[in-house]
Amino acid sequence: IHPGYGFLSENADFARACEKAGIIFIGPNSEVLGKMGDKLSAKEIALEAQVETIPGSTEPLKNAEDAIERAKSYGFPIILKAASGGGGRGMRACWSEEEVAPAFELVQSEARKAFGNDAIFMEKFLVEPKHIEVQILADKQGNTVHLFERDCSLQRRYQKVVEYTPAWSLPLEVRKSICDDAVKIAKTVKYENAGTVEFLVDKLSGNHYFIEMNPRIQVEHTVTEMVTGIDLVRAQILIADGAPLSDPLIGISGQDDISLNGYSIQCRITTEDPANNFAPDTGKITAYSSSGGNGIRLDGANTFVGSVISPYYDSLLVKVTSFDRSFEGAVRKSLRALNDTVIRGVKTNVGFIGNILN
């Protein structure tokens, strides 16, 4: 069973139930999933791998008063995070002592509803950092490689909107160091299958810090596939069935077999209203015309005329991924694809993304 990239893909109890029933869970085993799906546990593993983490609590906060005292010791701004969080949920930045208690209640409530776990921790909040993530592939034989990095700094409410690879704005030595650290963490926890290790790069010092690992395939895996030519989902299935990375259908005998060829950008078209603080919009799609052509990949199986957008699922409608030999070319293709996209019946963020790329 392939759990996709929703919440079940990081649910150790679900993976454990699959194992107990004799069903192959396409992802890491339940033990590793439990360790890396919990942000506090993942930080401990990063420290064990001698990878630097952002200063913060290493155990759940007891209550709002505990949060306030710790915030004073770290210095503002700080950020409160759900230990089992993901997808931008369960996070609040606080810039003063007065903001901590109400934010604590909000994060705890959101964490309880979204993840069934209201454990919260705290980190020092880095202002305008680069958010860099590294794609990992590891087989059951202990072979681990990275497929380079993605820059996912363009976000709204901690939810990624535009991602691209490579992270050309960072020095090459910083990018290499981040990728090496990602492999260290994966090897330390004996990771299997596809996963993504995430870092923040401080704007002032240039130092990078581990923040979390997403033990699953990610929405933005398409850009990595475009520049490496490796089908990550096929690799996931083969690895789960016991194939090594060197299997001809995966074709990775070692790190040197993986190379970057060009630039790729993914734009997430969502059913949200940018003019109303990105409030989710619902309704029936009455008109849909997508772009295409050279260098454009579309992932949007649920997008068609007559499709009903309900309030019960994620607002992601279609992913538009571009590829070109230059970053400027990838931008031009993305803009063309967005300009050619027609969606009626629900509000979308197409115009908002176009403004970002311009």
mmCIF file of C-alpha atoms in Angstrom:
data_model
loop_
_atom_site.group_PDB
_atom_site.id
_atom_site.type_symbol
_atom_site.label_atom_id
_atom_site.label_comp_id
_atom_site.label_asym_id
_atom_site.label_seq_id
_atom_site.Cartn_x
_atom_site.Cartn_y
_atom_site.Cartn_z
ATOM 1 C CA ILE A 1 0.000 0.000 0.000
ATOM 2 C CA HIS A 2 1.307 3.427 -0.993
ATOM 3 C CA PRO A 3 0.108 6.023 1.560
ATOM 4 C CA GLY A 4 0.671 9.039 -0.719
ATOM 5 C CA TYR A 5 1.855 12.236 0.948
ATOM 6 C CA GLY A 6 -1.078 12.864 3.301
ATOM 7 C CA PHE A 7 -1.176 12.362 7.059
ATOM 8 C CA LEU A 8 -1.373 8.547 6.859
ATOM 9 C CA SER A 9 2.047 8.507 5.196
ATOM 10 C CA GLU A 10 3.588 9.681 8.495
ATOM 11 C CA ASN A 11 1.336 7.677 10.815
ATOM 12 C CA ALA A 12 3.428 5.041 12.607
ATOM 13 C CA ASP A 13 0.291 3.304 13.939
ATOM 14 C CA PHE A 14 -1.012 2.867 10.392
ATOM 15 C CA ALA A 15 2.342 1.498 9.190
ATOM 16 C CA ARG A 16 2.408 -0.871 12.200
ATOM 17 C CA ALA A 17 -1.116 -2.087 11.394
ATOM 18 C CA CYS A 18 -0.037 -2.787 7.799
ATOM 19 C CA GLU A 19 2.983 -4.761 9.018
ATOM 20 C CA LYS A 20 0.817 -6.760 11.408
ATOM 21 C CA ALA A 21 -1.642 -7.570 8.612
ATOM 22 C CA GLY A 22 1.132 -8.690 6.269
ATOM 23 C CA ILE A 23 0.731 -5.687 3.961
ATOM 24 C CA ILE A 24 3.887 -4.007 2.636
ATOM 25 C CA PHE A 25 3.839 -0.336 3.637
ATOM 26 C CA ILE A 26 5.666 1.621 0.946
ATOM 27 C CA GLY A 27 7.851 3.805 3.121
ATOM 28 C CA PRO A 28 10.071 3.430 6.186
ATOM 29 C CA ASN A 29 9.195 0.817 8.792
ATOM 30 C CA SER A 30 6.933 1.799 11.681
ATOM 31 C CA GLU A 31 9.815 2.171 14.160
ATOM 32 C CA VAL A 32 11.720 4.646 11.980
ATOM 33 C CA LEU A 33 8.476 6.373 11.024
ATOM 34 C CA GLY A 34 7.728 6.913 14.705
ATOM 35 C CA LYS A 35 11.182 8.346 15.354
ATOM 36 C CA MET A 36 11.350 10.691 12.359
ATOM 37 C CA GLY A 37 7.661 11.623 12.335
ATOM 38 C CA ASP A 38 8.096 13.133 15.793
ATOM 39 C CA LYS A 39 10.042 16.375 15.509
ATOM 40 C CA LEU A 40 11.591 16.154 18.985
ATOM 41 C CA SER A 41 12.813 12.613 18.404
ATOM 42 C CA ALA A 42 14.146 13.641 14.987
ATOM 43 C CA LYS A 43 16.158 16.473 16.560
ATOM 44 C CA GLU A 44 17.805 13.997 18.940
ATOM 45 C CA ILE A 45 18.779 11.798 15.990
ATOM 46 C CA ALA A 46 20.229 14.809 14.158
ATOM 47 C CA LEU A 47 22.350 15.637 17.202
ATOM 48 C CA GLU A 48 23.486 12.012 17.345
ATOM 49 C CA ALA A 49 24.560 12.385 13.701
ATOM 50 C CA GLN A 50 26.474 15.541 14.730
ATOM 51 C CA VAL A 51 24.246 17.793 12.645
ATOM 52 C CA GLU A 52 23.462 21.193 14.144
ATOM 53 C CA THR A 53 19.868 21.992 15.119
ATOM 54 C CA ILE A 54 18.133 25.284 15.935
ATOM 55 C CA PRO A 55 18.336 26.152 19.659
ATOM 56 C CA GLY A 56 15.123 25.039 21.326
ATOM 57 C CA SER A 57 13.398 22.636 23.695
ATOM 58 C CA THR A 58 14.237 18.940 23.457
ATOM 59 C CA GLU A 59 11.098 17.802 25.289
ATOM 60 C CA PRO A 60 7.424 18.820 25.129
ATOM 61 C CA LEU A 61 6.431 22.039 26.870
ATOM 62 C CA LYS A 62 4.413 21.439 30.036
ATOM 63 C CA ASN A 63 2.057 24.407 29.755
ATOM 64 C CA ALA A 64 1.830 28.059 28.698
ATOM 65 C CA GLU A 65 3.814 29.209 31.763
ATOM 66 C CA ASP A 66 6.624 26.804 30.887
ATOM 67 C CA ALA A 67 6.558 28.140 27.314
ATOM 68 C CA ILE A 68 6.873 31.741 28.526
ATOM 69 C CA GLU A 69 9.868 30.965 30.743
ATOM 70 C CA ARG A 70 11.672 29.099 27.986
ATOM 71 C CA ALA A 71 10.923 31.860 25.491
ATOM 72 C CA LYS A 72 12.591 34.368 27.808
ATOM 73 C CA SER A 73 15.706 32.208 27.982
ATOM 74 C CA TYR A 74 15.991 31.843 24.181
ATOM 75 C CA GLY A 75 15.076 35.447 23.403
ATOM 76 C CA PHE A 76 12.383 36.611 20.995
ATOM 77 C CA PRO A 77 11.243 35.864 18.392
ATOM 78 C CA ILE A 78 10.449 32.176 19.001
ATOM 79 C CA ILE A 79 8.162 29.697 17.262
ATOM 80 C CA LEU A 80 5.846 27.105 18.799
ATOM 81 C CA LYS A 81 5.473 23.854 16.856
ATOM 82 C CA ALA A 82 3.386 20.708 17.147
ATOM 83 C CA ALA A 83 5.716 17.746 17.728
ATOM 84 C CA SER A 84 3.689 15.641 15.261
ATOM 85 C CA GLY A 85 3.006 18.513 12.891
ATOM 86 C CA GLY A 86 3.294 18.756 9.145
ATOM 87 C CA GLY A 87 1.918 20.581 6.118
ATOM 88 C CA GLY A 88 2.345 23.958 7.790
ATOM 89 C CA ARG A 89 -0.157 23.151 10.564
ATOM 90 C CA GLY A 90 0.422 23.591 14.275
ATOM 91 C CA MET A 91 2.907 26.478 14.098
ATOM 92 C CA ARG A 92 2.846 30.002 15.571
ATOM 93 C CA ALA A 93 5.602 32.605 15.763
ATOM 94 C CA CYS A 94 5.716 34.852 18.823
ATOM 95 C CA TRP A 95 7.496 38.203 18.887
ATOM 96 C CA SER A 96 6.767 39.148 22.507
ATOM 97 C CA GLU A 97 5.993 37.562 25.881
ATOM 98 C CA GLU A 98 2.326 38.591 25.637
ATOM 99 C CA GLU A 99 1.836 36.496 22.496
ATOM 100 C CA VAL A 100 3.100 33.196 23.939
ATOM 101 C CA ALA A 101 0.148 32.054 26.095
ATOM 102 C CA PRO A 102 -2.592 32.576 23.464
ATOM 103 C CA ALA A 103 -0.363 31.054 20.766
ATOM 104 C CA PHE A 104 0.298 28.035 22.977
ATOM 105 C CA GLU A 105 -3.440 27.368 23.326
ATOM 106 C CA LEU A 106 -3.999 27.734 19.579
ATOM 107 C CA VAL A 107 -1.125 25.419 18.605
ATOM 108 C CA GLN A 108 -2.132 22.810 21.184
ATOM 109 C CA SER A 109 -5.748 22.826 19.972
ATOM 110 C CA GLU A 110 -4.732 22.622 16.310
ATOM 111 C CA ALA A 111 -2.243 19.826 17.026
ATOM 112 C CA ARG A 112 -4.832 17.811 18.940
ATOM 113 C CA LYS A 113 -7.409 18.104 16.137
ATOM 114 C CA ALA A 114 -5.047 17.572 13.203
ATOM 115 C CA PHE A 115 -2.615 14.982 14.557
ATOM 116 C CA GLY A 116 -4.197 13.470 17.680
ATOM 117 C CA ASN A 117 -1.149 14.582 19.673
ATOM 118 C CA ASP A 118 -1.023 17.943 21.458
ATOM 119 C CA ALA A 119 2.693 17.825 22.384
ATOM 120 C CA ILE A 120 4.359 21.171 21.581
ATOM 121 C CA PHE A 121 7.966 22.293 21.480
ATOM 122 C CA MET A 122 9.749 25.596 20.950
ATOM 123 C CA GLU A 123 12.568 26.845 18.754
ATOM 124 C CA LYS A 124 14.384 30.111 18.231
ATOM 125 C CA PHE A 125 12.715 31.795 15.241
ATOM 126 C CA LEU A 126 15.098 32.678 12.399
ATOM 127 C CA VAL A 127 14.034 35.793 10.491
ATOM 128 C CA GLU A 128 13.814 35.368 6.696
ATOM 129 C CA PRO A 129 15.826 32.136 6.504
ATOM 130 C CA LYS A 130 16.210 30.022 3.396
ATOM 131 C CA HIS A 131 14.147 26.816 3.682
ATOM 132 C CA ILE A 132 16.097 24.047 1.994
ATOM 133 C CA GLU A 133 15.148 20.385 1.781
ATOM 134 C CA VAL A 134 17.096 17.387 0.526
ATOM 135 C CA GLN A 135 15.578 14.384 -1.251
ATOM 136 C CA ILE A 136 16.829 11.058 0.136
ATOM 137 C CA LEU A 137 16.594 7.531 -1.272
ATOM 138 C CA ALA A 138 17.721 4.531 0.777
ATOM 139 C CA ASP A 139 17.319 0.800 0.181
ATOM 140 C CA LYS A 140 17.010 -2.145 2.576
ATOM 141 C CA GLN A 141 20.653 -3.058 1.956
ATOM 142 C CA GLY A 142 21.912 0.070 3.704
ATOM 143 C CA ASN A 143 22.718 2.181 0.621
ATOM 144 C CA THR A 144 21.742 5.850 0.993
ATOM 145 C CA VAL A 145 22.017 8.694 -1.515
ATOM 146 C CA HIS A 146 20.695 12.214 -1.926
ATOM 147 C CA LEU A 147 19.064 13.616 -5.048
ATOM 148 C CA PHE A 148 20.202 17.166 -4.337
ATOM 149 C CA GLU A 149 18.289 19.982 -2.725
ATOM 150 C CA ARG A 150 15.116 21.992 -3.276
ATOM 151 C CA ASP A 151 14.477 25.598 -2.255
ATOM 152 C CA CYS A 152 11.007 25.895 -0.726
ATOM 153 C CA SER A 153 11.361 29.335 0.901
ATOM 154 C CA LEU A 154 8.355 30.816 -0.924
ATOM 155 C CA GLN A 155 5.510 30.007 1.463
ATOM 156 C CA ARG A 156 2.324 31.421 2.895
ATOM 157 C CA ARG A 157 1.294 30.497 6.439
ATOM 158 C CA TYR A 158 4.170 27.994 6.525
ATOM 159 C CA GLN A 159 2.677 26.138 3.553
ATOM 160 C CA LYS A 160 4.898 25.811 0.477
ATOM 161 C CA VAL A 161 3.601 27.490 -2.672
ATOM 162 C CA VAL A 162 6.547 27.583 -5.097
ATOM 163 C CA GLU A 163 9.517 25.187 -4.964
ATOM 164 C CA TYR A 164 12.512 24.920 -7.243
ATOM 165 C CA THR A 165 15.756 23.061 -7.743
ATOM 166 C CA PRO A 166 18.670 23.565 -7.560
ATOM 167 C CA ALA A 167 18.885 26.148 -4.751
ATOM 168 C CA TRP A 168 21.080 28.350 -6.948
ATOM 169 C CA SER A 169 21.037 31.355 -4.581
ATOM 170 C CA LEU A 170 23.191 29.494 -2.036
ATOM 171 C CA PRO A 171 26.941 28.908 -2.455
ATOM 172 C CA LEU A 172 27.768 25.487 -3.859
ATOM 173 C CA GLU A 173 29.751 24.498 -0.755
ATOM 174 C CA VAL A 174 26.745 25.262 1.491
ATOM 175 C CA ARG A 175 24.454 23.181 -0.704
ATOM 176 C CA LYS A 176 26.919 20.281 -0.657
ATOM 177 C CA SER A 177 27.264 20.476 3.130
ATOM 178 C CA ILE A 178 23.480 20.412 3.560
ATOM 179 C CA CYS A 179 23.129 17.365 1.299
ATOM 180 C CA ASP A 180 25.928 15.556 3.152
ATOM 181 C CA ASP A 181 24.242 16.271 6.512
ATOM 182 C CA ALA A 182 20.940 14.918 5.177
ATOM 183 C CA VAL A 183 22.632 11.629 4.278
ATOM 184 C CA LYS A 184 24.270 11.488 7.733
ATOM 185 C CA ILE A 185 20.878 11.765 9.444
ATOM 186 C CA ALA A 186 19.279 9.132 7.191
ATOM 187 C CA LYS A 187 22.126 6.697 7.812
ATOM 188 C CA THR A 188 22.073 7.311 11.577
ATOM 189 C CA VAL A 189 18.419 6.296 11.838
ATOM 190 C CA LYS A 190 18.879 3.461 9.285
ATOM 191 C CA TYR A 191 16.296 5.025 7.015
ATOM 192 C CA GLU A 192 14.675 3.077 4.152
ATOM 193 C CA ASN A 193 12.741 4.306 1.099
ATOM 194 C CA ALA A 194 12.180 7.939 0.050
ATOM 195 C CA GLY A 195 12.287 10.819 2.514
ATOM 196 C CA THR A 196 13.085 14.495 2.772
ATOM 197 C CA VAL A 197 15.402 16.129 5.283
ATOM 198 C CA GLU A 198 14.681 19.815 5.898
ATOM 199 C CA PHE A 199 16.983 22.649 6.955
ATOM 200 C CA LEU A 200 16.881 26.387 7.554
ATOM 201 C CA VAL A 201 19.801 28.546 6.410
ATOM 202 C CA ASP A 202 20.328 31.660 8.527
ATOM 203 C CA LYS A 203 20.290 34.821 6.426
ATOM 204 C CA LEU A 204 22.987 36.572 8.481
ATOM 205 C CA SER A 205 25.497 33.840 9.343
ATOM 206 C CA GLY A 206 24.922 31.444 6.453
ATOM 207 C CA ASN A 207 24.812 28.543 8.937
ATOM 208 C CA HIS A 208 22.313 25.766 8.303
ATOM 209 C CA TYR A 209 20.241 23.921 10.902
ATOM 210 C CA PHE A 210 18.242 20.696 10.731
ATOM 211 C CA ILE A 211 14.549 21.257 11.502
ATOM 212 C CA GLU A 212 12.720 18.038 10.600
ATOM 213 C CA MET A 213 12.477 15.011 8.365
ATOM 214 C CA ASN A 214 9.402 14.172 6.350
ATOM 215 C CA PRO A 215 9.514 10.352 6.187
ATOM 216 C CA ARG A 216 7.532 10.139 2.948
ATOM 217 C CA ILE A 217 7.397 11.331 -0.626
ATOM 218 C CA GLN A 218 6.584 15.053 -0.832
ATOM 219 C CA VAL A 219 4.257 17.134 -2.962
ATOM 220 C CA GLU A 220 7.274 18.818 -4.557
ATOM 221 C CA HIS A 221 9.097 15.611 -5.531
ATOM 222 C CA THR A 222 8.228 16.377 -9.167
ATOM 223 C CA VAL A 223 10.979 18.990 -9.519
ATOM 224 C CA THR A 224 13.591 16.458 -8.394
ATOM 225 C CA GLU A 225 12.297 13.948 -10.926
ATOM 226 C CA MET A 226 12.517 16.567 -13.687
ATOM 227 C CA VAL A 227 16.190 17.419 -13.092
ATOM 228 C CA THR A 228 17.515 13.947 -12.231
ATOM 229 C CA GLY A 229 15.390 11.761 -14.511
ATOM 230 C CA ILE A 230 14.721 9.367 -11.611
ATOM 231 C CA ASP A 231 11.139 8.203 -11.012
ATOM 232 C CA LEU A 232 10.916 8.488 -7.236
ATOM 233 C CA VAL A 233 7.569 6.747 -6.827
ATOM 234 C CA ARG A 234 8.700 3.775 -8.919
ATOM 235 C CA ALA A 235 11.889 3.668 -6.824
ATOM 236 C CA GLN A 236 9.762 3.667 -3.655
ATOM 237 C CA ILE A 237 7.760 0.661 -4.825
ATOM 238 C CA LEU A 238 10.841 -1.276 -5.936
ATOM 239 C CA ILE A 239 12.708 -0.562 -2.683
ATOM 240 C CA ALA A 240 9.694 -1.666 -0.637
ATOM 241 C CA ASP A 241 9.780 -4.933 -2.606
ATOM 242 C CA GLY A 242 13.433 -5.436 -1.647
ATOM 243 C CA ALA A 243 15.238 -4.068 -4.706
ATOM 244 C CA PRO A 244 18.583 -2.303 -4.133
ATOM 245 C CA LEU A 245 19.284 1.167 -5.506
ATOM 246 C CA SER A 246 21.508 -0.523 -8.111
ATOM 247 C CA ASP A 247 18.513 -2.349 -9.595
ATOM 248 C CA PRO A 248 18.401 -1.532 -13.353
ATOM 249 C CA LEU A 249 14.921 -0.023 -12.954
ATOM 250 C CA ILE A 250 16.309 2.474 -10.397
ATOM 251 C CA GLY A 251 19.859 2.693 -11.779
ATOM 252 C CA ILE A 252 21.796 4.157 -8.857
ATOM 253 C CA SER A 253 25.036 2.328 -8.069
ATOM 254 C CA GLY A 254 26.315 5.245 -6.007
ATOM 255 C CA GLN A 255 26.093 9.002 -5.420
ATOM 256 C CA ASP A 256 28.094 9.770 -8.569
ATOM 257 C CA ASP A 257 25.360 8.220 -10.721
ATOM 258 C CA ILE A 258 23.024 11.097 -9.854
ATOM 259 C CA SER A 259 23.454 14.423 -11.628
ATOM 260 C CA LEU A 260 21.562 17.683 -11.949
ATOM 261 C CA ASN A 261 20.452 18.515 -15.482
ATOM 262 C CA GLY A 262 18.797 21.914 -15.669
ATOM 263 C CA TYR A 263 16.291 23.756 -13.483
ATOM 264 C CA SER A 264 12.760 22.957 -12.396
ATOM 265 C CA ILE A 265 9.993 24.934 -10.669
ATOM 266 C CA GLN A 266 6.754 23.649 -9.164
ATOM 267 C CA CYS A 267 3.767 25.943 -8.650
ATOM 268 C CA ARG A 268 0.892 24.709 -6.478
ATOM 269 C CA ILE A 269 -2.479 25.879 -7.745
ATOM 270 C CA THR A 270 -4.885 25.845 -4.822
ATOM 271 C CA THR A 271 -8.565 26.647 -4.341
ATOM 272 C CA GLU A 272 -7.912 29.640 -2.098
ATOM 273 C CA ASP A 273 -8.816 33.305 -2.290
ATOM 274 C CA PRO A 274 -5.665 35.488 -2.059
ATOM 275 C CA ALA A 275 -7.877 38.580 -1.651
ATOM 276 C CA ASN A 276 -9.455 37.064 1.486
ATOM 277 C CA ASN A 277 -6.332 36.015 3.406
ATOM 278 C CA PHE A 278 -6.134 32.783 1.376
ATOM 279 C CA ALA A 279 -9.416 31.471 2.757
ATOM 280 C CA PRO A 280 -10.229 28.060 1.198
ATOM 281 C CA ASP A 281 -12.902 28.218 -1.497
ATOM 282 C CA THR A 282 -15.387 25.487 -2.378
ATOM 283 C CA GLY A 283 -17.802 24.758 -5.209
ATOM 284 C CA LYS A 284 -18.004 23.034 -8.579
ATOM 285 C CA ILE A 285 -15.449 23.582 -11.352
ATOM 286 C CA THR A 286 -17.466 24.930 -14.274
ATOM 287 C CA ALA A 287 -14.580 25.473 -16.697
ATOM 288 C CA TYR A 288 -11.070 24.047 -16.808
ATOM 289 C CA SER A 289 -8.412 24.453 -19.461
ATOM 290 C CA SER A 290 -4.837 23.534 -18.607
ATOM 291 C CA SER A 291 -1.540 24.410 -20.176
ATOM 292 C CA GLY A 292 0.978 21.970 -21.584
ATOM 293 C CA GLY A 293 3.746 21.844 -24.120
ATOM 294 C CA ASN A 294 7.495 21.423 -23.941
ATOM 295 C CA GLY A 295 8.924 21.432 -20.422
ATOM 296 C CA ILE A 296 5.586 21.409 -18.578
ATOM 297 C CA ARG A 297 4.311 18.598 -16.338
ATOM 298 C CA LEU A 298 0.834 18.654 -14.778
ATOM 299 C CA ASP A 299 -0.270 16.613 -11.750
ATOM 300 C CA GLY A 300 -3.977 17.160 -11.166
ATOM 301 C CA ALA A 301 -6.071 14.007 -11.395
ATOM 302 C CA ASN A 302 -9.046 15.559 -9.565
ATOM 303 C CA THR A 303 -9.229 18.648 -11.750
ATOM 304 C CA PHE A 304 -11.960 18.487 -14.397
ATOM 305 C CA VAL A 305 -15.216 20.197 -15.332
ATOM 306 C CA GLY A 306 -17.862 19.067 -12.861
ATOM 307 C CA SER A 307 -15.392 18.251 -10.112
ATOM 308 C CA VAL A 308 -16.725 19.345 -6.706
ATOM 309 C CA ILE A 309 -14.256 21.000 -4.337
ATOM 310 C CA SER A 310 -15.338 20.265 -0.765
ATOM 311 C CA PRO A 311 -14.097 21.818 2.491
ATOM 312 C CA TYR A 312 -13.002 18.425 3.838
ATOM 313 C CA TYR A 313 -9.756 17.963 1.914
ATOM 314 C CA ASP A 314 -6.560 19.850 1.143
ATOM 315 C CA SER A 315 -6.966 22.870 -1.141
ATOM 316 C CA LEU A 316 -4.297 21.675 -3.608
ATOM 317 C CA LEU A 317 -5.879 21.471 -7.060
ATOM 318 C CA VAL A 318 -3.070 20.929 -9.561
ATOM 319 C CA LYS A 319 0.731 21.044 -9.558
ATOM 320 C CA VAL A 320 2.375 22.811 -12.507
ATOM 321 C CA THR A 321 6.027 21.811 -12.883
ATOM 322 C CA SER A 322 8.338 23.389 -15.438
ATOM 323 C CA PHE A 323 11.789 22.360 -16.688
ATOM 324 C CA ASP A 324 14.442 24.211 -18.653
ATOM 325 C CA ARG A 325 18.212 24.311 -19.043
ATOM 326 C CA SER A 326 18.238 27.748 -17.354
ATOM 327 C CA PHE A 327 16.365 29.089 -14.348
ATOM 328 C CA GLU A 328 15.090 32.036 -16.369
ATOM 329 C CA GLY A 329 13.730 29.609 -18.959
ATOM 330 C CA ALA A 330 11.938 27.602 -16.280
ATOM 331 C CA VAL A 331 10.368 30.825 -14.967
ATOM 332 C CA ARG A 332 9.161 31.777 -18.462
ATOM 333 C CA LYS A 333 7.597 28.350 -18.986
ATOM 334 C CA SER A 334 5.894 28.492 -15.579
ATOM 335 C CA LEU A 335 4.439 31.914 -16.341
ATOM 336 C CA ARG A 336 3.188 30.743 -19.735
ATOM 337 C CA ALA A 337 1.567 27.704 -18.134
ATOM 338 C CA LEU A 338 -0.117 29.835 -15.463
ATOM 339 C CA ASN A 339 -1.320 32.388 -18.019
ATOM 340 C CA ASP A 340 -2.815 29.573 -20.127
ATOM 341 C CA THR A 341 -4.628 28.012 -17.166
ATOM 342 C CA VAL A 342 -8.372 28.725 -16.965
ATOM 343 C CA ILE A 343 -10.338 27.633 -13.891
ATOM 344 C CA ARG A 344 -13.869 28.860 -13.176
ATOM 345 C CA GLY A 345 -16.358 28.017 -10.461
ATOM 346 C CA VAL A 346 -13.868 28.338 -7.603
ATOM 347 C CA LYS A 347 -11.325 30.984 -6.692
ATOM 348 C CA THR A 348 -7.650 30.053 -7.093
ATOM 349 C CA ASN A 349 -4.200 31.484 -6.394
ATOM 350 C CA VAL A 350 -3.059 31.415 -10.040
ATOM 351 C CA GLY A 351 -2.696 35.196 -10.275
ATOM 352 C CA PHE A 352 -0.895 35.348 -6.925
ATOM 353 C CA ILE A 353 1.723 32.796 -8.042
ATOM 354 C CA GLY A 354 2.180 34.648 -11.320
ATOM 355 C CA ASN A 355 2.955 37.833 -9.404
ATOM 356 C CA ILE A 356 5.570 35.971 -7.322
ATOM 357 C CA LEU A 357 7.346 34.663 -10.421
ATOM 358 C CA ASN A 358 7.257 38.047 -12.103
#
